[in-house]
Coordinates of C-alpha atoms in Angstrom, one line a residue:
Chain X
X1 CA -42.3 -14.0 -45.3
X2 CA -41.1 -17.1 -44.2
X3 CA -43.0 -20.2 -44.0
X4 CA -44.3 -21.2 -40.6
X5 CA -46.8 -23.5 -38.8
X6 CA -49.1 -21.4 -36.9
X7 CA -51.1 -23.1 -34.2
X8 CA -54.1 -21.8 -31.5
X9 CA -54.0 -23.6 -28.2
X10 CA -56.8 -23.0 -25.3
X11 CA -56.1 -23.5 -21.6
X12 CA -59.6 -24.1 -20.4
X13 CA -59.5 -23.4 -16.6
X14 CA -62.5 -24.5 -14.0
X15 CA -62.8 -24.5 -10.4
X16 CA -63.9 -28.7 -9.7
X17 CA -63.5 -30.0 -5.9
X18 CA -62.1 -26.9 -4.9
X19 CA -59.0 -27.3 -7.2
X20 CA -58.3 -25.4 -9.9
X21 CA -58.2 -27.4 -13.0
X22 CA -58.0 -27.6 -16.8
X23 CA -59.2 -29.4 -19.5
X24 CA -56.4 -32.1 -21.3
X25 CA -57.0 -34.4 -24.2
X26 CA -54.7 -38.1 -24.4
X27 CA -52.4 -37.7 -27.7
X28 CA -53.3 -40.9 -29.3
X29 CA -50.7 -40.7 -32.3
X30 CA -47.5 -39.1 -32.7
X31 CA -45.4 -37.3 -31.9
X32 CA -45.5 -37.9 -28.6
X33 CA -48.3 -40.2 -28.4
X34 CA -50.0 -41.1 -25.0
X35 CA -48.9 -37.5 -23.6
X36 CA -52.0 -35.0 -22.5
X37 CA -52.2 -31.8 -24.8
X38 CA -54.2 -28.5 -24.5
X39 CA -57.2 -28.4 -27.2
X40 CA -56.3 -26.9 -30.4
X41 CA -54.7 -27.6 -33.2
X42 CA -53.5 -25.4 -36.9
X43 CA -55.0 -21.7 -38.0
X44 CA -57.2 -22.4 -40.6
X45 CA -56.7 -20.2 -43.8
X46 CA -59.8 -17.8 -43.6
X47 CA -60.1 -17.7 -39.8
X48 CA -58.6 -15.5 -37.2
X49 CA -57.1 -17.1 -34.0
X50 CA -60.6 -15.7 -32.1
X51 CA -62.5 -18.1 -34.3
X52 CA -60.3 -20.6 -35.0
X53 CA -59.7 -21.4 -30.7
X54 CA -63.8 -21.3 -30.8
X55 CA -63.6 -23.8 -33.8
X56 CA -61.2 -26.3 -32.1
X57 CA -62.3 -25.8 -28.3
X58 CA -66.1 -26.9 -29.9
X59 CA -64.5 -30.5 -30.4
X60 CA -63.9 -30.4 -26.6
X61 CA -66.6 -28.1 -24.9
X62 CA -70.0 -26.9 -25.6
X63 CA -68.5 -23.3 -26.0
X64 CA -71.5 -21.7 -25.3
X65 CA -70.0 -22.9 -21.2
X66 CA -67.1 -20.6 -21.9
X67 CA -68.0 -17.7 -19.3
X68 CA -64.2 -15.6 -20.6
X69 CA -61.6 -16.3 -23.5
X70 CA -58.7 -14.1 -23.7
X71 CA -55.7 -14.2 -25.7
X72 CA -52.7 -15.3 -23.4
X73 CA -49.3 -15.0 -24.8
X74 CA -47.4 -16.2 -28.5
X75 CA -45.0 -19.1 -27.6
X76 CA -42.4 -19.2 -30.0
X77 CA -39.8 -21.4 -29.1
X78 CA -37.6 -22.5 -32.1
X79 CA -37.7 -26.0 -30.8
X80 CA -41.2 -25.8 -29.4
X81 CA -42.3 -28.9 -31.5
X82 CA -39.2 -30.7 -32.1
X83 CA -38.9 -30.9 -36.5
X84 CA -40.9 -28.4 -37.0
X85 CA -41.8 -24.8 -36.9
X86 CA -45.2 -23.9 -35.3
X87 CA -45.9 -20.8 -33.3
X88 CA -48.2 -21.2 -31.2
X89 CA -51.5 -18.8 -29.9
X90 CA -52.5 -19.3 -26.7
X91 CA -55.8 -18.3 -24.6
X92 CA -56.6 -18.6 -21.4
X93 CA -60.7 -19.5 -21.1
X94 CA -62.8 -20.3 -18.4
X95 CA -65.8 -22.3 -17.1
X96 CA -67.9 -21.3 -14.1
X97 CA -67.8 -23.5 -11.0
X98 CA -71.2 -24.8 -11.8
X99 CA -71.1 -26.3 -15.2
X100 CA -70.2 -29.8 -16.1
X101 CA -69.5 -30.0 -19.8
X102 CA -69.9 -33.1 -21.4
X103 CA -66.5 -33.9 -22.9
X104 CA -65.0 -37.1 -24.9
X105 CA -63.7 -40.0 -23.4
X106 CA -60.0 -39.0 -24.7
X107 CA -60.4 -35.5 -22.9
X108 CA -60.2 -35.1 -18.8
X109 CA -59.9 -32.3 -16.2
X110 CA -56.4 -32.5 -14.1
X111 CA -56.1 -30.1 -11.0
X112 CA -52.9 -28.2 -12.1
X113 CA -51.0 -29.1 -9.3
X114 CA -51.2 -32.4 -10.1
X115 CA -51.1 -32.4 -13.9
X116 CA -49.5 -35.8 -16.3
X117 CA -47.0 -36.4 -18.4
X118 CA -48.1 -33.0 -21.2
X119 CA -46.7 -32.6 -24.4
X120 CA -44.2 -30.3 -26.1
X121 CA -44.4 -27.1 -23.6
X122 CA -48.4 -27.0 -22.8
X123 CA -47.0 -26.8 -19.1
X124 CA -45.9 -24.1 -19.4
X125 CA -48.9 -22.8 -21.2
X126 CA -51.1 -24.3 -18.1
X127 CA -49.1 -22.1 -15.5
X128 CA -48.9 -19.0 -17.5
X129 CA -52.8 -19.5 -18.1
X130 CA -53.0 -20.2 -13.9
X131 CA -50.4 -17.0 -13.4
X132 CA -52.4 -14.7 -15.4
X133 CA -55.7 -15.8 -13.7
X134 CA -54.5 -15.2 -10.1
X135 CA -53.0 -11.3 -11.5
X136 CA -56.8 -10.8 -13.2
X137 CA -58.3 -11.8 -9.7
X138 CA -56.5 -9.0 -8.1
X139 CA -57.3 -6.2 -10.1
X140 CA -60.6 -7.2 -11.9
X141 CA -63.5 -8.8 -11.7
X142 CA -62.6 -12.1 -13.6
X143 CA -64.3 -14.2 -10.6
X144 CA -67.7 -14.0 -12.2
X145 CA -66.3 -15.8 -14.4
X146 CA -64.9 -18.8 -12.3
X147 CA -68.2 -18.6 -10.0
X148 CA -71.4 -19.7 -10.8
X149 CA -74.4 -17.3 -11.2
X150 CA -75.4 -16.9 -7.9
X151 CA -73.5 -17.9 -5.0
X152 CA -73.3 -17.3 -0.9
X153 CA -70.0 -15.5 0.3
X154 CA -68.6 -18.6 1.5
X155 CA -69.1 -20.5 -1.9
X156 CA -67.4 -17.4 -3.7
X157 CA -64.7 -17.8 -1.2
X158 CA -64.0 -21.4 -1.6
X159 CA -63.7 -20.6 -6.0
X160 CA -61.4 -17.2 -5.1
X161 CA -59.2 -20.2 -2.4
X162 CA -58.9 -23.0 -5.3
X163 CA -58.4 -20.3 -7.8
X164 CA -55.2 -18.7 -5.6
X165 CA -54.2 -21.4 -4.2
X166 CA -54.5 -20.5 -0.3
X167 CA -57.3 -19.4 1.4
X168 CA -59.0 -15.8 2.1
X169 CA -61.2 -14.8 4.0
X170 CA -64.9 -14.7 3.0
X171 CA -65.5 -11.1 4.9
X172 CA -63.0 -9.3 3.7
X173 CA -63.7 -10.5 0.1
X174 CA -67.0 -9.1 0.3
X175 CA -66.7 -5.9 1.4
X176 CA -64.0 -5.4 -0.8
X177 CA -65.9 -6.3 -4.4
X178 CA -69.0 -4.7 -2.8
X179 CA -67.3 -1.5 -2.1
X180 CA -66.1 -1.7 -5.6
X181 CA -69.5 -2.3 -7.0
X182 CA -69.0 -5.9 -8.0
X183 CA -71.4 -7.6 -5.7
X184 CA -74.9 -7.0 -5.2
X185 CA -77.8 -9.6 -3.6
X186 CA -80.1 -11.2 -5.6
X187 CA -82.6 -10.9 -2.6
X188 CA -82.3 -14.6 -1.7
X189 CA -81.1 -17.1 0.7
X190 CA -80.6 -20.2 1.0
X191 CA -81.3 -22.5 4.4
X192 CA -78.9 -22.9 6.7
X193 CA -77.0 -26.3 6.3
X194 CA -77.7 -29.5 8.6
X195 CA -75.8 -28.2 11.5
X196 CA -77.7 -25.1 11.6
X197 CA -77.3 -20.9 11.3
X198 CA -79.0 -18.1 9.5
X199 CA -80.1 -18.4 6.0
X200 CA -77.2 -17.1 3.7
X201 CA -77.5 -14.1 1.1
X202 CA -77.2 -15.1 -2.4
X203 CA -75.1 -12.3 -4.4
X204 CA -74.3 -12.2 -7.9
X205 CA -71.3 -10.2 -9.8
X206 CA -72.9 -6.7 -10.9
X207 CA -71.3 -7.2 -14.7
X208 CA -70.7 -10.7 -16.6
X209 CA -67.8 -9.0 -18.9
X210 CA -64.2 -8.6 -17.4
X211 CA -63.3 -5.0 -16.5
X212 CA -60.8 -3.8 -13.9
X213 CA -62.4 -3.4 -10.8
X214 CA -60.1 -0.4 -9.3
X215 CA -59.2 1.7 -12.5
X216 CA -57.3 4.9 -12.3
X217 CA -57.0 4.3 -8.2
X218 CA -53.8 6.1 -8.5
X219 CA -55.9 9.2 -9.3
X220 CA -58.6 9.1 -7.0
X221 CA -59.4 11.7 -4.2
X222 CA -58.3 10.3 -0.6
X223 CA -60.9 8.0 0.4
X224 CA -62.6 10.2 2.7
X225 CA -65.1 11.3 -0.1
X226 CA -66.4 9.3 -2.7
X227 CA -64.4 9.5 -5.6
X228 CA -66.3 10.8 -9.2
X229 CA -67.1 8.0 -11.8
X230 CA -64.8 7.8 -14.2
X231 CA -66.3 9.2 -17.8
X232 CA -66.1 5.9 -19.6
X233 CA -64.6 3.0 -17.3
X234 CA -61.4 1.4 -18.8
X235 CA -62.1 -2.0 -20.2
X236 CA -59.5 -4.6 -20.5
X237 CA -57.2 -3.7 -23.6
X238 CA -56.4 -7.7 -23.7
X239 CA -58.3 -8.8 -27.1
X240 CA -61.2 -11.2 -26.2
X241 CA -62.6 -14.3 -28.5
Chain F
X1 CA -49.5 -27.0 -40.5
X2 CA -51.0 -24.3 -42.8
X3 CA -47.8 -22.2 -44.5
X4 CA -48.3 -18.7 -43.3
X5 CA -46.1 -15.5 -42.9
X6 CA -45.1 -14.6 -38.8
X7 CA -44.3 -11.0 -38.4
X8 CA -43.6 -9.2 -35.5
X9 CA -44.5 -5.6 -35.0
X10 CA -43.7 -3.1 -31.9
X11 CA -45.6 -0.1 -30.6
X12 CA -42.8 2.4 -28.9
X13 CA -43.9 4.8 -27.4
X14 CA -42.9 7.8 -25.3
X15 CA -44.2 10.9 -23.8
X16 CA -42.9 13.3 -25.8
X17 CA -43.8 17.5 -25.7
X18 CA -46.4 16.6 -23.6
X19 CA -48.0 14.2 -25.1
X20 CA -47.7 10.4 -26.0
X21 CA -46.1 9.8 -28.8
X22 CA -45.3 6.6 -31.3
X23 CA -42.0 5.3 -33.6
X24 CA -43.3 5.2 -36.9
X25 CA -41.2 4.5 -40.2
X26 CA -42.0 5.6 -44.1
X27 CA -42.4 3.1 -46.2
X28 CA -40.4 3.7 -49.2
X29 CA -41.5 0.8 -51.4
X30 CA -44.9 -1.4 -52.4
X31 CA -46.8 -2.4 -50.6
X32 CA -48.2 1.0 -49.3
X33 CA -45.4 2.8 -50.3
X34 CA -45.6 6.3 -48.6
X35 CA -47.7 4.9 -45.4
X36 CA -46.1 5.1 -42.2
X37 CA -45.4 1.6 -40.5
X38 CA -44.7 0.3 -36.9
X39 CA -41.0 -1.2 -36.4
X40 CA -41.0 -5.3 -37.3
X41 CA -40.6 -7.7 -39.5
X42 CA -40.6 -11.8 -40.5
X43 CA -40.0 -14.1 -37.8
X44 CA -36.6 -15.6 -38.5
X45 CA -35.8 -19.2 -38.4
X46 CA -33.9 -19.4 -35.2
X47 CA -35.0 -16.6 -33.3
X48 CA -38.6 -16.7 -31.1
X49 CA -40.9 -13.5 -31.1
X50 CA -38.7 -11.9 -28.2
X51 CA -35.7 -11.9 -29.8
X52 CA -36.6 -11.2 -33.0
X53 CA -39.1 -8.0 -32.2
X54 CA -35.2 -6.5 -30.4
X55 CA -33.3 -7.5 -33.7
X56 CA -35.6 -5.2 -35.5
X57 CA -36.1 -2.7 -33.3
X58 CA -32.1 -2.5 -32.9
X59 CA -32.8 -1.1 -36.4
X60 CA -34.9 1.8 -35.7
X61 CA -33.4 2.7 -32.2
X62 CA -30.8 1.8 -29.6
X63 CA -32.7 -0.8 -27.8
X64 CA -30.8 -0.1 -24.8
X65 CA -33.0 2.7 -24.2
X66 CA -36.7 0.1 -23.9
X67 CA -37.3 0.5 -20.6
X68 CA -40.2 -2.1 -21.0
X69 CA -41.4 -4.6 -23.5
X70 CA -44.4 -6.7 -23.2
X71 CA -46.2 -8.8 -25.6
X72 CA -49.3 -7.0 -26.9
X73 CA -51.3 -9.2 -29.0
X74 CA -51.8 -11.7 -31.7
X75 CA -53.0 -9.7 -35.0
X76 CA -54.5 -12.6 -37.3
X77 CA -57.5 -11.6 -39.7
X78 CA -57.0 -13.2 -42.9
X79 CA -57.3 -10.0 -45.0
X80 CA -54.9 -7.6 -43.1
X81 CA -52.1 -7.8 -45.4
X82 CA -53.7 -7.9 -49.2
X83 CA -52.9 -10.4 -51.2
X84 CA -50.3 -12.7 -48.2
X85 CA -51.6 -14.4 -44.9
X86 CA -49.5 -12.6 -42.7
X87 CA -50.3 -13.2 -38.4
X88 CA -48.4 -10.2 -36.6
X89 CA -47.0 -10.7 -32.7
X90 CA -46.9 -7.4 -31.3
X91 CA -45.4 -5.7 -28.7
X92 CA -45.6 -2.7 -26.3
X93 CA -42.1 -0.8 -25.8
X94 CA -41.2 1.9 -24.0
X95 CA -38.6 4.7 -23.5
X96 CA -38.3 7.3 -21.1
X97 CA -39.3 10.7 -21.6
X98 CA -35.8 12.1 -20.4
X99 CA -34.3 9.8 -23.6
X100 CA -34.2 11.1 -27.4
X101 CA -33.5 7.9 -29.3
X102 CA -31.2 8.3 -32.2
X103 CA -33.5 7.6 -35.3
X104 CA -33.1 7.1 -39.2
X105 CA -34.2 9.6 -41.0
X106 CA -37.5 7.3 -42.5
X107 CA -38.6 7.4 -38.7
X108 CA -40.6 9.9 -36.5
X109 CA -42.5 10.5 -33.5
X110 CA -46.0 10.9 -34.3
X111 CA -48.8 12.1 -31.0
X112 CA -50.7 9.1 -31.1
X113 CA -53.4 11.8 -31.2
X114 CA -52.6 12.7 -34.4
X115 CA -51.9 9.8 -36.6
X116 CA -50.3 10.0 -39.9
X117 CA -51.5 7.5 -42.5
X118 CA -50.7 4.2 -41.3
X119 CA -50.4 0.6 -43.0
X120 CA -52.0 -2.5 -42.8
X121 CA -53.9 -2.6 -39.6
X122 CA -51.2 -0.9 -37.8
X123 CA -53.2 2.2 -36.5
X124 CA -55.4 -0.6 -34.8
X125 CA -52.1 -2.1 -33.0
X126 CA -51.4 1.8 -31.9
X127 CA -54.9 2.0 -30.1
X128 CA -54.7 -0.9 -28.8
X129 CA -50.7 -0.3 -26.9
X130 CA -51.9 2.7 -25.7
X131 CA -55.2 1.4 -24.4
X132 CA -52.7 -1.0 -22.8
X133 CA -50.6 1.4 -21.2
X134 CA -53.2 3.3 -19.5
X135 CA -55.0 0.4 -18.4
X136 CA -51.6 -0.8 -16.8
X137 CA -51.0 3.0 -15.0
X138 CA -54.1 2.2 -12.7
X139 CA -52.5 -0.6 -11.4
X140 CA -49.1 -1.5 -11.9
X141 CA -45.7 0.6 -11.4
X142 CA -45.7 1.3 -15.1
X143 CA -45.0 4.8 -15.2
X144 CA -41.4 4.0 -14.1
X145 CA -41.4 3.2 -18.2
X146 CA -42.1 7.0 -18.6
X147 CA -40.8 9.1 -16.1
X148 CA -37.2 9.9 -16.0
X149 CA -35.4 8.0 -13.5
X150 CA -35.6 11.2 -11.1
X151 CA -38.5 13.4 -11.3
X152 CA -40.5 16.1 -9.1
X153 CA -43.8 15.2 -8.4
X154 CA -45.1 18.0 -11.0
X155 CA -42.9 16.4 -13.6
X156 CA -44.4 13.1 -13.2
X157 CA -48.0 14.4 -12.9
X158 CA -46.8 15.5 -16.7
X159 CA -45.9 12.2 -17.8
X160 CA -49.5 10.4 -16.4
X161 CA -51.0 13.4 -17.8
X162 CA -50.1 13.2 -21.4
X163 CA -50.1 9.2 -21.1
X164 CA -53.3 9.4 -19.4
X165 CA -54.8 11.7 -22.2
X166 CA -56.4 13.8 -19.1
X167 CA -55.1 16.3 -16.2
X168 CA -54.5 14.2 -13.2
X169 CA -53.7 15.7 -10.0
X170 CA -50.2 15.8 -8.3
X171 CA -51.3 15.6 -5.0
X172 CA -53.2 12.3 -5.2
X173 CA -50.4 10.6 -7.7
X174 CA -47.9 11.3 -5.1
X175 CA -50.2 10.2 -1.9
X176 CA -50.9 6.8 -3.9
X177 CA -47.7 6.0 -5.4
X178 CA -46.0 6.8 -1.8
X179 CA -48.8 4.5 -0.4
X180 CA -47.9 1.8 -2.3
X181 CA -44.4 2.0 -1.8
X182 CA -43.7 3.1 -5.6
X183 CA -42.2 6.3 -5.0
X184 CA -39.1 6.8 -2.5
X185 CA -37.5 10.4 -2.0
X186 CA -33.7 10.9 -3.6
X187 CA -32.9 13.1 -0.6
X188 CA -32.2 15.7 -3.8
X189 CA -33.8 18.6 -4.5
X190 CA -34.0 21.1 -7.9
X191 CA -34.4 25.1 -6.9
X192 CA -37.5 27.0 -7.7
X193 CA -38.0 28.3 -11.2
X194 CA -37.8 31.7 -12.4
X195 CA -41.5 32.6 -10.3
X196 CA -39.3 31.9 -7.3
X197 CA -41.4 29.4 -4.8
X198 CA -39.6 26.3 -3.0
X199 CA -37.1 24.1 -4.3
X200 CA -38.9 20.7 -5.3
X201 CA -38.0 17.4 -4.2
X202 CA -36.8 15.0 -6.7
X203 CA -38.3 11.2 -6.3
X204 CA -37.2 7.8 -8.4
X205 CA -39.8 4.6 -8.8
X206 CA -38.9 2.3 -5.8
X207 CA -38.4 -0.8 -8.8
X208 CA -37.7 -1.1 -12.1
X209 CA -39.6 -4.1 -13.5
X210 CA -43.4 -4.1 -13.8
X211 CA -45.2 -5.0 -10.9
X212 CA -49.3 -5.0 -9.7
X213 CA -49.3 -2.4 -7.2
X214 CA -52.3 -3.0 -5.2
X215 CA -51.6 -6.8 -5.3
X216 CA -54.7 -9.0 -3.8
X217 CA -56.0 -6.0 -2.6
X218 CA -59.3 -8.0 -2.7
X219 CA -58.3 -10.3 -0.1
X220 CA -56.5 -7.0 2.7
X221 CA -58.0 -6.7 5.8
X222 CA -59.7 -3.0 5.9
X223 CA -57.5 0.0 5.3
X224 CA -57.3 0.4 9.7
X225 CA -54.1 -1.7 9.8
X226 CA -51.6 -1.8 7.3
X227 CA -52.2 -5.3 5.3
X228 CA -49.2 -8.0 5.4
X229 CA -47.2 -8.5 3.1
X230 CA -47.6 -11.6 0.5
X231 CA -45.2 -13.9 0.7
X232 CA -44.0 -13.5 -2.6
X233 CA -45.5 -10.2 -4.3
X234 CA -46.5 -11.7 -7.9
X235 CA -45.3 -10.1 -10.9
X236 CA -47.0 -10.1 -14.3
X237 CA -48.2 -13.0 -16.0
X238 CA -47.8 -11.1 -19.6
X239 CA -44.4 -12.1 -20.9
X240 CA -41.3 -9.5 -21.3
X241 CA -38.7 -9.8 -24.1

């Protein structure tokens, strides 16, 4: 086998002031010192990337806040780090809307459209991470883990808008996860807002582990009946920490 | 960095007889000589995981004939290759059901159902492609991977079928697919079989590269008017060699 540098790296993806943002770290030595880096850092002999991103993300985040990790993609670059030759894992994790982790004073949350100067290619780990987060929101129910526990339609509205990156519309956003069993109401409300209104519904997601929301549509009955449950609903075959 | 071993590793597989099938090859020397093993190899110096996973498939198979490859996932427990620290990227590939791949004569199909013995962890990697591939038939234009680039319905129905690992009905695949704007007619038709009946139409997949087929459904107005059309349809976030 030849001799290699093997590296996990961990986009950690929140919505914060209805942005979408991840979690960066200042680079206070070389190589490129001063530049903003994903958390991670080299495989550990007796550790599998799972652990080994839980390990390294724990000098960042209390991980227990990490609602979803999921492996991402290998980037492999031969130049990736210039003078040497690390591969690198990546994951995609994220934090729900109403946590604030404690983090160091070298570590800080950028919105990704706005992100700094980053080192080697962890841009283009950020935007894979964001690409692959806006696919999961389409066919899964991945926003439980972006929103917090409970929430009112509108609030689950303004994470799906940050997380996209242009806004939908709260109505159609319920009656499309409730008719696919992903919403249900707690029961409660909250009071209507200084300017007034009805009390709004609090909902929750049904399920707090990722699963695709519309499986095997392509085989369903025509929607005029209901179509049969599935034997065993298809999880995600993406490999989770 | 920690010195480790990079190998990649590829899952092909086809629907083959009916029934999905993998590329396996014998191994003819220690270790696990005599166990059957997935196409791969080390990571080269100069080459990243995409390149390198189509250098040694071009080994096994003419690689012309991949009508997909995506990367799978990071293998990485410390133990799953005795006695070295070996991290395998893997891959998914596939080939159309209408193609029979030149192979060595170490290499055969094997049903995925019916498993020879395998190395290492590579049964594991099997599960895990094929758990991939039928997660990605409920809701991307996968099966244009499969199928043969022209196809009657009942052919295709075939193809999800043994993929699938369960009867699905022609009927609803062609209502959805059409739906969806997957399938388009060729305007060609093949003549009835021996039992006599109609001549069947012949249909191709509208695209060739993967795509989510009910994209943001979550965010569509209700099924009354046909929903608009996003400005720029996204594509998968998992990378393609």
């Amino acid at each position: 086998m030849s001799e290699l540098g093997h590296e996990v790296l961990a986009a950690v993806l929140q919505v914060r002031s209805r942005s979408l943002q991840v979690l960066l770290w200042r680079r206070a030595r070389e190589p490129q010192v001063g530049r903003w880096s994903l958390p991670g850092g080299q495989l550990g002999a007796t550790e599998d990337i799972e652990a080994s991103v839980r390990r390294q993300l724990a000098e960042k985040v209390d991980v227990r806040q990490l609602s979803h990790v999921e492996q991402l993609a290998v980037f492999s670059a031969p130049d990736r780090v210039p003078g040497d030759r690390v591969i690198a894992s990546t994951f995609l994790a994220l934090v729900r809307s109403d946590n604030d982790p404690v983090i160091p004073d070298d570590t800080s949350w950028f919105p990704i459209d706005a992100l700094p100067d980053t080192a080697f290619d962890h841009q283009a780990v950020v935007l894979r991470a964001r690409d692959r987060l806006r696919s999961k929101l389409s066919y899964t129910n991945v926003g439980f883990a972006l929103a917090a526990p409970e929430f009112t339609v509108s609030a689950l509205r303004d994470v799906y808008s940050a997380a996209l990156g242009y806004r939908v519309s709260a109505t159609n956003l319920q009656r499309v996860l409730s008719r696919r069993g992903q919403l249900e109401p707690t029961g409660e409300t909250v009071p209507p807002g200084p300017s007034g209104g009805r009390p709004a519904a609090l909902f929750r997601f049904a399920r707090a582990s990722i699963q695709i929301t519309d499986p095997f549509a392509v085989f369903r009955p025509p929607a005029t009946t209901p179509p049969p449950a599935p034997p065993s609903p298809p999880t995600e075959s993406a490999s989770r920490a």
